[in-house]
Structures are given as C-alpha cells and as structure tokens.
C-alpha cells in the first residue's frame, strides 16, 4: 500500500527561492544527498537525513545560474552552467566557484543531465546533445541547431536503457508538441509528433516519464486536470521519418487545471504517480498519490502554504517547495500480503515443488502494455532453468513437451499434450502453467499459430489460474475468443477486475452472428432456451425468492415492466433483451469473483448503450446455474455506481431506474418491518418449541429394534 | 424390544453441575502444554481438568465452594495447579487425591489476577487494593516473598515477560510495567477511554500479554486491542475490534499468534504475518473471527494447535487451527463441550425413583404412571404425574461431589468435600420420612463416588485417599466391614464404581490406572483389568455372566469376564474388527451403561447425543455399512431387515441426554436437558440487529 510518511523540512536559510521556485533538485553521488539550485546564484548540497546543508556555493554577483547543478557520478564532481554558456566543474573541497574549472561554450545550454552509469549529458537550447567529456575536449566546438524556429524545449529527461543513455525531450511550437528521443551513444535522433485527442485545446502543464525496456511512457498532466499517457518506442523503426504517437487518457480529473502556481506530475513506480496541485474540490494544494492501475487515489497530503508547482522524486523521497522551505516527504509502497496469514506461504518452502506465487499477478493485469509482457519473459526463462537444474539429468517429459511446443505443428502438440495430461506428474500444477506460457509465447512469435484446442484442454485441467498464465486471457481478449474467455471465467479463481471488465465489454459488443458461431457453454441459461420456445413456461424464479412481492400492488404494476418481475402472469413472460448465447456469457461474468473497489473504475469505461443492455440482461438469466439474486444485485449496483450520471441521461434507462428504485425501496421496507417484528418472531418460535416439547414429563411408547 | 420410556426433560431437576441461580459459566481456562491438559474453572468455583490427549475427556474435577469464586487459574512447574479468587485466597489443588491441598490468604483483598513466572517457580497475584504480590513456590507450599509498588486501583490482569525480568499489569485506565528485581513500576501507560468518539467512564484493562520483544498487548473494556512498546511506554498500534468489552487474551508459545475474546461472543485470531511475501518484516494482522458463543467470552487459551474459549454461556469451545493440524483426525474437528462427563443422576429401580444431584441440593422424584397403551411414538396420557418427593439442601458452602440412591429407594447418600451424609427413607403411603444416620466414622469425611449394592445391604464408598470402604447397612445404622487400600502407596483416587447385581464383585477405576475388581465376599482384590491408554468413562457389571463392560474416552468398549479374568470372545471379536469409524468419531463420552435383565445379549449405553443398544448376537458393522440405522419399515421383508441389521442399534430421539436406564423389562427412563432451557436461564446476550437495514 502506497503511503506518504510524515514530512520534514530542510533548513532554508541559504536558499533564496523566488516566486518561480527553484531551478532544480538533483541527486548527488551519495544517496542521501541532493544538490539544490535556486534561481539566483546559489547551489546547496543537502543531506536529507540530517535535514541540513553540507555545503553551499555561489557564483559572483552579477552572474546567474541558468541550469541546475548536477553531480558527475563517474568523478564525484559537480557541474553547473551560469549565464547560459559558462560551465563550471568543482568538487566538495572547493570553496569559491570563481576559482574552479571553467569552460565557456559556444551555444546556450538548456540543461545538464546526469544519471548513474554514464557521464553527464548536456542539452543545448537548439536541441543538440553532447556528452560532457566530448565537450570538455573541445569547449568551443560548433553546436548544430536541431530545433526549428520558435520551438521551445518544455521538458527533458535522461534514461539508462540497457546501459545506454537515452535523452528524451519534448518541445512545443504553436501549441503542438514534439517528442525527441536521442540515443546519446549512437547519436540517433527520432522525432515524434504528439497527437492529442479530445484534449487538443488544453495546455500540457507537466510531464513525467518512465522507461520500460522497449517503451518510454510519457505521462502528461493537462490543464483539464487529466493525466494522459503516451508510449514511445525506445528504438525507432525508422528514425528518419517523422512519426506520430497518440496519447491516451490515464487518469481523469485529478487536479483542477487552474492552480495558481502550476501543477506537477511525477512517476513514482510502475503503478503510482504523484500529483502536485489543487484537487477539484479543494482550494488548497495537495500532494496526492494515485494508483494508475486501479485509478484510485491512494493517499494525499495537504500543503496549505502553497507550492511552486515543482516536484522531484529521488530514491524514496519526494521533494518540493512548500511555502518558503524545501520539504521532503518520504514515500513508501509496500505490498501487503494476507496470504501469509492463511498459512499458504508455508507451502512455498517445500523442496522440489516449483514455487508459484500464490498471489494474483497484478503487474500483468494491465491488458494493454506490450512492455509488461516482455518484462515477464526473462523471469520465466529463469524459472524454467531452475527446473532443469533441480530435476533429474534425464530430460523430463514436461521439458520434452515444451520443446515440442516451441517447434512442432499444432496437431502434434495436441497429441503430445494429451499423452502428458494422462499421466499426472508431481509438480503438475507448475508445469501446466509453463506449457501455457510456452504456447502463448509461440503465439506471439507466430501469429498464424493458434493452439486453441490445447489451451482449452489445459484450462479444463482445473489447475490453471490467471496468475499462472496472465497472457492467456489477454490473448483471448485480443482475438475476441468468447468461448475461451467463458472457460477462463468459469475456471480461474483469480481474474483481475480489469480483465473481467474487458471480457464484459467484448461480450456486450460482439455481434450476434459471431456469437452464433461460437460454441458457448449454455448450461447456465439452459431453462431459458426452453422458455423462448414455449411461451407460457414458468417465469424466472431466481429474482423472486425474497419478500418482495407481498409488498402490494402499487409496485407490482410497474415491476411487470421490468423483465425480471412477473410472478403469476404467464402472459408477461419476460423477453430477454439478449440472445441466450450472450446471456450465458454474461452469466459467466456474474459468477466470477471480484472486489468492488477494483472493479468500479473499470466499469466506468463501459459505453452507455451497453449499460442499459447489460442491466436488463442481468435481470433475466435463469438456468441450471443461475447467478444468485445477490450476485445480480451487486452487479447492478456497481454498474449504477460507476455510470450513474450517464444512465440518468439515457431515456431508455428511465424505466429501469424507476423499477430498481421501487425494488430497493420495497426491500428497505421489508427489512425494517422484519426488524420490527423480530421480537414477535422470537415469541412465535418459542411458542412453537413449547408445542413440540413433550412437556416436563411424559410417558412415550418406544419400539426399540 | 418394546419399552415404555419415561422421559423427563429435566427443566428444573437436571441442572446438574450448577447452582439454582443459573448455569455456571466458565470463568477461566488454563492450558498446560506439557501434559496437554486444560483446567477450567466455573463461576461457582468448580475446577475441571480436561485431558486434551484423551478426546477432551473431563477426567478430574474439584467441587465448587460458595465463597470461592475463581478469578484466575494457572499451572506451574511440575504440573501443579493454582487458583485465586475474590475471597482473597490462593488455592492449590491436589491432582492425585482430587482435593484442595491448601488455601492461603494473600492479604490483599479480592484477587483479580494471577500468573506464574516463565520458569514456573514463582506466582504473582494482583489484588483489589492495587498490590502485586510475589510468591515463591516451594515443593509443598507457597511462600510470600514481597510486594511490588502499590497501584491506585485493582490489578485486573498480569503478564510476565518471557525472560522473567519484567511484568505488565493491567489496571483501570492504565497499564503498569514493573521491574521484577526492584519491584518498582518503570512505566505507566494510560489507556484511552474514548471509543468511537464516545467517552466511557472508565477503561478497564481486562487482559495484558507481554511478548519477548518487549511488546505489551492489552485488551480493554473500550473494545480495543492495543500494542505498546514497554521500553518507551508508548502506544504502537491500536485495533478497535468490538463495540463491547474485549475480555480476554492468550498468546501462543511461539508468539506468532494470539487470540482475544469479546463480550459479544466473538473470538478473534491475530497472527504475525510478513508484510510482503518474502520480507522479514512482520506485523500483527487480525485474521479470523469466530462466533461460537452467544455470551461473553470470559477466557481464552491458545494451545499449539487450537484456540480454546469459554464464557458465560457455559460452553467450552476448542477450535483447531486448520493450518497447524497435520492429519485429519479427531483433533481437527471443532469441539463444543457443554455437559459434564459424569453421571449426576441415580435411580431406584424398585420404587421408580430418580435422584438428581445439583450443586447445593438433591431432588428426589417419583415417576408417573399411565394405564393407557399405544403404538410406537405415541405419548400416553398420564394417570399420575411425576412427583417431587424430596428437596434435600446441603449445609455449608460446599458443592455436592456425588450422590446415590439405593435400588430399594430407602437409602440416600451424598458427600461434599468435607462431609458425608447418609439418610434412611421411610415410605408410608404418600408420606415420606427422612432420618439422617449420625455418627459417620472419621475416615468417611468425603467421598468421590458412592454406590449401593443391588440388594441395598451394602454401601461402597470411594474416598479421596484412594481407599474403598465397604459398609454394611442395617436398619437405621451401619457397620464398617472393610477398606480396600490402594496398592503400594499410590494415592490415586477412584472415581468410578460398579457392583455386580449378585453383590459379589466390585469394580473400581481411577483416572489413569486400570480397573480393579474386588471380591466382596472374600474382601480381597480379585484381578486388575489390563491397563489401557485412555481413561475410563463408564463401568458396569452385567447380571448373571458377571461380565464387566468398560467404556473408554476414545470410544472403545471392552467386555471383560470377571470369573475368567479375561476379555470375552465378543470383546476380542470387536477389537479384531474394530469399531465403526462413525462410532469412534462421536465427541461425547459414554456416561452410563445398563443391562436388560431378560436379554443377556443386550448392552444399553448412552452419551449426550444418542443411546445405543448393542446386541451381541448380531454381526458387527464394518465401515461400509450404515452405522446409524433407524428402524427399517415393517413393510420390508424379514430378509431385508436381517441383512441390514447389525449389533449397534442407535437412537438419537432424546438429546441432549443426561441419563438413561432400564427400570424393568418394559420401562426405560431418560432424562433430557434441552439446551434452550440452559440458554433461557442465562442473562441476555448483547443485543445485535438481525436484519441489516
């Protein structure tokens, strides 16, 4: 659980923070120390744990530091640029910046970047990039202009990708944004135009980015208060061409766009971002941590004295200017595990049996990022290697099957699989997971390869779970393979809510024609099929088993309009708004487990016309395994909660809402009546018992064997 | 067999183990890891010892005492058992002789709490006057050592740090931490009175537990479980868990889990769980709630494999921790012990009288009669209702240990912890006169079990010194015939007696040693039944054959021929084949065994939830056959009936069943104790809404 810890301030005596805030905060070569550069003449080195400055350096009166000081991690020296062109390099022992190494450059520097593992990289205002060493070798070298006229650098960041520094910077020209990715070592530059959808009119106020092996994910906070994400490949397919990247909505309305001092956004980890700004409801500024996977606000902290709209995140510390002082808020994100309490962790130490995480793999739940899948791969390979080492030297059958999967034809695989499934091996559970992963892996490499039957067989072994093969449902979603999805929904105990929602979307949007072709398990709507043919078959019973109907005629009249309601009138047999196939699929969703808090944000994305459809549908699905009334009601409530504003506006939904309202109202009155008569019930029960009692003493005739 | 059953659901009569004021709720439990025994004290001062290894059998008990309200119970080194209570006394129990060894006043007013040091060599009590007193346990007594710093108000809970250097004491509104060496309070941790915004008048710390890392866990009347750092005296974490008081806490020996009980009847399990899946950092998480009680859970205990709780609703609940149970066996089932494991009712067959034993009085009832007949299941109209003949109140504050009525109905004997009473009854039409036999000999001060011979001419008394007295009864007086002394200096008390109908044989069994059979005519030991691992729960000698039937707490039943000094053929056959698994899985012990005078092949036995007639002539059931085999419909052919018939005829029509005996060939008497009646006598539980709105 992500949490912000108690804040503390660093003494601000030395700093002269202006209204625009600081120039920058950079990491030093010791983890606990930061270089803070103000907008005037001073660079201060802070030690966070001591909450005090270790050193302070200033340039001469009249000079002005123009880009924040950084630490050269390779030498331990500090680098700063003042008056746009003058480079200074010094170390801890130096006292006066006038006396230290100085180099005057031929072009104006925009920013110096330094990360661990590489030399500092300088970005010039014209868009050129140079390494520090190359520059120092020839300070007056010519610096080319990359950017066109009027193009201004808005934001930059340096990453290490596979030990290669990659500099990304975003420019703006006439309201258009361009993303440049510069590979520092190979000097390749690729340019992307940032296409923005509906948020075209808004101004981007803050950027942040994280890198995930193949993609750089750039997040931007617009003036409409939403966070958008753009995925940019690290290695461009064609560096020459000007490509376009599209941004997509990640978080809706996290801050109000009109903060007096601006807003800021920082990626904390894969799942969390920190946003600095005033939330929509309040006027005071807040630092809030959002979970982007679940789109939930994890924690927030009020900053009543106002900020400069700047936010830095290094190590585990969030730094910002709060009022006049530099404030540090430590951020912690721990994964909580309740599974330990249930005694499940104990088994993970069993030797010989391959360790499978008993947890849902949330990392992989994000259905869209290709990168996340790739991130999984190395781990799996590692794991497989572990098997090889631990198992006997002879090649085990599972291993053979895996190689078969990698090479042979579908038919062959199917045969081998059948053989394998016939003999249950001790770590069967783990091997089946590996097999599915293998199959999926090959699917990705060869788009034509589609081992559907194998997958169905494997799913039906009942040992698979979502966490064992997160890719499986993703693939099925991608291919809109409803049968496979239904199977998964029925068999997997741990499907993340986002995937459930994706399934729901598919089930609602898929055309009837394709549904008819699919072989769907119709068990759950078995009765329904009959009732469609014969028209006066008993009405669905599942929604009626409560104390609803005795509540009087007033609501019965309207309830009959709701397809779920009629009890006595055969004439009013409901017509299900969806085909039985779709109903079966929806039932599968209703049966699947979920957690409200996680499901709710995903439900928000369901298109409006589907909502009414699904709500109608959820009320009319009888069958052999019908969902219970509670399951249906919970879903309806969730759907309504998630989309209430939309549903209210749809005319078709009005009737439904009224009937639901009546239903709830009657339920409430039933329960309150029950509460009132509880005492009478108890008395009745007592009377009943007394009747059954043989009395204090009785003589009975008893035939004993 | 056709019988006329007299069924008396003893609404008033069979409140056997409790006083008239209502059922005796459980006040404390103390678990002893070494012997796997559980000591349970009830609000009337009774202390019971359950052997968890022997199917949770209640193998010993110490009768209650009106003034001895037990507030604390603990085991010390060498498996010695101490209790302390509101009369200000510390009591040690003699687990061999089954009596109170000594009682010692602590001179601090009522004692609210007591705990033994981790080494088991010292005893600490917390008193009403705010004092904490340290006692040294010597081999045969305890000795006051010193007082700790006196606190302002009563000490309600105590816990010793596992190293023995510090103790935590819970009081009203605060917790003190004492240094044992100096006896001075080093920290005083104030407990917040507020709960959910409501300020209670006082916050009573009902329980504390000191962990080896210095954490003190407290539970209080504001419904909180709180973690304190004893080194700094600061609150670390607070879990509000109930809207009512949290009354009790017990920590596992490994300190990786603990259990608390609340006044709402809920028991919560807390466990120390890794924060992340493989990090070493751990935190306490509330994991499982259990609701097995309707009333206050006054006390909890934590055995290595189970959570034990007891409270006002008189149930003792043993809830196994499934992750700790390795094999699925008897221990893996939830156990709820409600009824005593001994027989508190005796009957006079000739006069059709029932004698009910209560904590402080005896009641004698005459069974009613009817002239009507009927078919199976009919309830016949009574021509004469059951009569309450006698209400015999004890003198003094002590509870009755045992009682018996002779078969002819003219003798009643009972015993308390210090006195033995024998009465002679005279019946003149409807009048009954009672005369106490005076001048009981000094050695008959107290008895654990009393039995009259079938012809009512002899009285057998098992005294708590281990000896068995044989007394000849004459009209209005008696003569001591003989005393069987325990073998070779053992002092183990005999708890169960059985005499053969012809009066020649007397069988006696203690809590652990085997069953001894004495020849009453020759007044000498006849033989000893080979020892068995599990305690005996019931004994009886069959008429004519003189076969001794023994039921053990592991549900085994043996038949031993006294004249032949060996197990009978049938018993060997049963042992060879083994009992039906469902028979072995029953969770209440057999408390009474009886015989039909005309059907030598039948044995009648019952536990709290069923009675069974074993027909030795029929084949034994194996695990594939249906054990509970209700009467097949008469329409079935004889062949089918015979094929499905087996030796165990079980009936569950009367439950909970306290007593069942065959009076004559066609009459059976059963005493039921409906649970609802017990609950009705309890104070109302904390009200909770049943229907959520």
PDB file of N, CA, C and O in Angstrom, chain A residues 42-62:
ATOM      1  N   UNK A  42      22.971  30.424  -6.159  1.00  0.00           N
ATOM      2  CA  UNK A  42      23.452  29.502  -5.138  1.00  0.00           C
ATOM      3  C   UNK A  42      23.148  28.036  -5.477  1.00  0.00           C
ATOM      4  O   UNK A  42      22.086  27.730  -6.008  1.00  0.00           O
ATOM      5  N   UNK A  43      24.112  27.197  -5.136  1.00  0.00           N
ATOM      6  CA  UNK A  43      23.914  25.755  -5.186  1.00  0.00           C
ATOM      7  C   UNK A  43      24.155  25.237  -3.762  1.00  0.00           C
ATOM      8  O   UNK A  43      25.160  25.582  -3.151  1.00  0.00           O
ATOM      9  N   UNK A  44      23.236  24.459  -3.254  1.00  0.00           N
ATOM     10  CA  UNK A  44      23.378  23.944  -1.890  1.00  0.00           C
ATOM     11  C   UNK A  44      23.329  22.420  -1.939  1.00  0.00           C
ATOM     12  O   UNK A  44      22.519  21.836  -2.663  1.00  0.00           O
ATOM     13  N   UNK A  45      24.218  21.814  -1.169  1.00  0.00           N
ATOM     14  CA  UNK A  45      24.205  20.351  -1.058  1.00  0.00           C
ATOM     15  C   UNK A  45      23.571  19.989   0.287  1.00  0.00           C
ATOM     16  O   UNK A  45      24.065  20.383   1.331  1.00  0.00           O
ATOM     17  N   UNK A  46      22.438  19.276   0.222  1.00  0.00           N
ATOM     18  CA  UNK A  46      21.719  18.912   1.441  1.00  0.00           C
ATOM     19  C   UNK A  46      21.924  17.448   1.772  1.00  0.00           C
ATOM     20  O   UNK A  46      21.992  16.600   0.878  1.00  0.00           O
ATOM     21  N   UNK A  47      21.977  17.183   3.042  1.00  0.00           N
ATOM     22  CA  UNK A  47      21.886  15.787   3.487  1.00  0.00           C
ATOM     23  C   UNK A  47      20.504  15.624   4.108  1.00  0.00           C
ATOM     24  O   UNK A  47      20.164  16.272   5.094  1.00  0.00           O
ATOM     25  N   UNK A  48      19.721  14.748   3.528  1.00  0.00           N
ATOM     26  CA  UNK A  48      18.318  14.685   3.916  1.00  0.00           C
ATOM     27  C   UNK A  48      18.142  14.146   5.333  1.00  0.00           C
ATOM     28  O   UNK A  48      17.381  14.687   6.123  1.00  0.00           O
ATOM     29  N   UNK A  49      18.898  13.098   5.649  1.00  0.00           N
ATOM     30  CA  UNK A  49      18.669  12.506   6.960  1.00  0.00           C
ATOM     31  C   UNK A  49      19.046  13.466   8.084  1.00  0.00           C
ATOM     32  O   UNK A  49      18.467  13.420   9.159  1.00  0.00           O
ATOM     33  N   UNK A  50      20.022  14.340   7.825  1.00  0.00           N
ATOM     34  CA  UNK A  50      20.391  15.316   8.856  1.00  0.00           C
ATOM     35  C   UNK A  50      19.555  16.581   8.766  1.00  0.00           C
ATOM     36  O   UNK A  50      19.631  17.443   9.633  1.00  0.00           O
ATOM     37  N   UNK A  51      18.824  16.719   7.722  1.00  0.00           N
ATOM     38  CA  UNK A  51      17.983  17.890   7.476  1.00  0.00           C
ATOM     39  C   UNK A  51      18.800  19.183   7.469  1.00  0.00           C
ATOM     40  O   UNK A  51      18.338  20.214   7.935  1.00  0.00           O
ATOM     41  N   UNK A  52      20.032  19.088   6.974  1.00  0.00           N
ATOM     42  CA  UNK A  52      20.805  20.325   6.991  1.00  0.00           C
ATOM     43  C   UNK A  52      21.757  20.366   5.790  1.00  0.00           C
ATOM     44  O   UNK A  52      22.069  19.320   5.218  1.00  0.00           O
ATOM     45  N   UNK A  53      22.189  21.546   5.424  1.00  0.00           N
ATOM     46  CA  UNK A  53      23.089  21.638   4.278  1.00  0.00           C
ATOM     47  C   UNK A  53      24.499  21.196   4.650  1.00  0.00           C
ATOM     48  O   UNK A  53      24.962  21.447   5.747  1.00  0.00           O
ATOM     49  N   UNK A  54      25.164  20.538   3.686  1.00  0.00           N
ATOM     50  CA  UNK A  54      26.555  20.143   3.890  1.00  0.00           C
ATOM     51  C   UNK A  54      27.491  21.166   3.277  1.00  0.00           C
ATOM     52  O   UNK A  54      28.597  21.335   3.727  1.00  0.00           O
ATOM     53  N   UNK A  55      27.010  21.783   2.247  1.00  0.00           N
ATOM     54  CA  UNK A  55      27.874  22.765   1.594  1.00  0.00           C
ATOM     55  C   UNK A  55      27.043  23.700   0.750  1.00  0.00           C
ATOM     56  O   UNK A  55      25.908  23.392   0.398  1.00  0.00           O
ATOM     57  N   UNK A  56      27.630  24.856   0.452  1.00  0.00           N
ATOM     58  CA  UNK A  56      26.890  25.831  -0.338  1.00  0.00           C
ATOM     59  C   UNK A  56      27.897  26.593  -1.190  1.00  0.00           C
ATOM     60  O   UNK A  56      28.985  26.949  -0.731  1.00  0.00           O
ATOM     61  N   UNK A  57      27.556  26.787  -2.424  1.00  0.00           N
ATOM     62  CA  UNK A  57      28.455  27.500  -3.345  1.00  0.00           C
ATOM     63  C   UNK A  57      27.655  28.553  -4.094  1.00  0.00           C
ATOM     64  O   UNK A  57      26.511  28.313  -4.471  1.00  0.00           O
ATOM     65  N   UNK A  58      28.295  29.703  -4.330  1.00  0.00           N
ATOM     66  CA  UNK A  58      27.593  30.769  -5.066  1.00  0.00           C
ATOM     67  C   UNK A  58      28.491  31.298  -6.177  1.00  0.00           C
ATOM     68  O   UNK A  58      29.718  31.273  -6.068  1.00  0.00           O
ATOM     69  N   UNK A  59      27.839  31.749  -7.235  1.00  0.00           N
ATOM     70  CA  UNK A  59      28.597  32.449  -8.278  1.00  0.00           C
ATOM     71  C   UNK A  59      28.672  33.922  -7.910  1.00  0.00           C
ATOM     72  O   UNK A  59      28.005  34.375  -6.995  1.00  0.00           O
ATOM     73  N   UNK A  60      29.488  34.617  -8.670  1.00  0.00           N
ATOM     74  CA  UNK A  60      29.722  36.033  -8.356  1.00  0.00           C
ATOM     75  C   UNK A  60      28.469  36.858  -8.531  1.00  0.00           C
ATOM     76  O   UNK A  60      27.584  36.491  -9.303  1.00  0.00           O
ATOM     77  N   UNK A  61      28.455  37.975  -7.830  1.00  0.00           N
ATOM     78  CA  UNK A  61      27.371  38.944  -8.003  1.00  0.00           C
ATOM     79  C   UNK A  61      27.326  39.321  -9.484  1.00  0.00           C
ATOM     80  O   UNK A  61      28.355  39.552 -10.102  1.00  0.00           O
ATOM     81  N   UNK A  62      26.133  39.358 -10.022  1.00  0.00           N
ATOM     82  CA  UNK A  62      26.019  39.713 -11.439  1.00  0.00           C
ATOM     83  C   UNK A  62      25.913  38.505 -12.339  1.00  0.00           C
ATOM     84  O   UNK A  62      25.409  38.613 -13.445  1.00  0.00           O
TER      85      UNK A  62
END
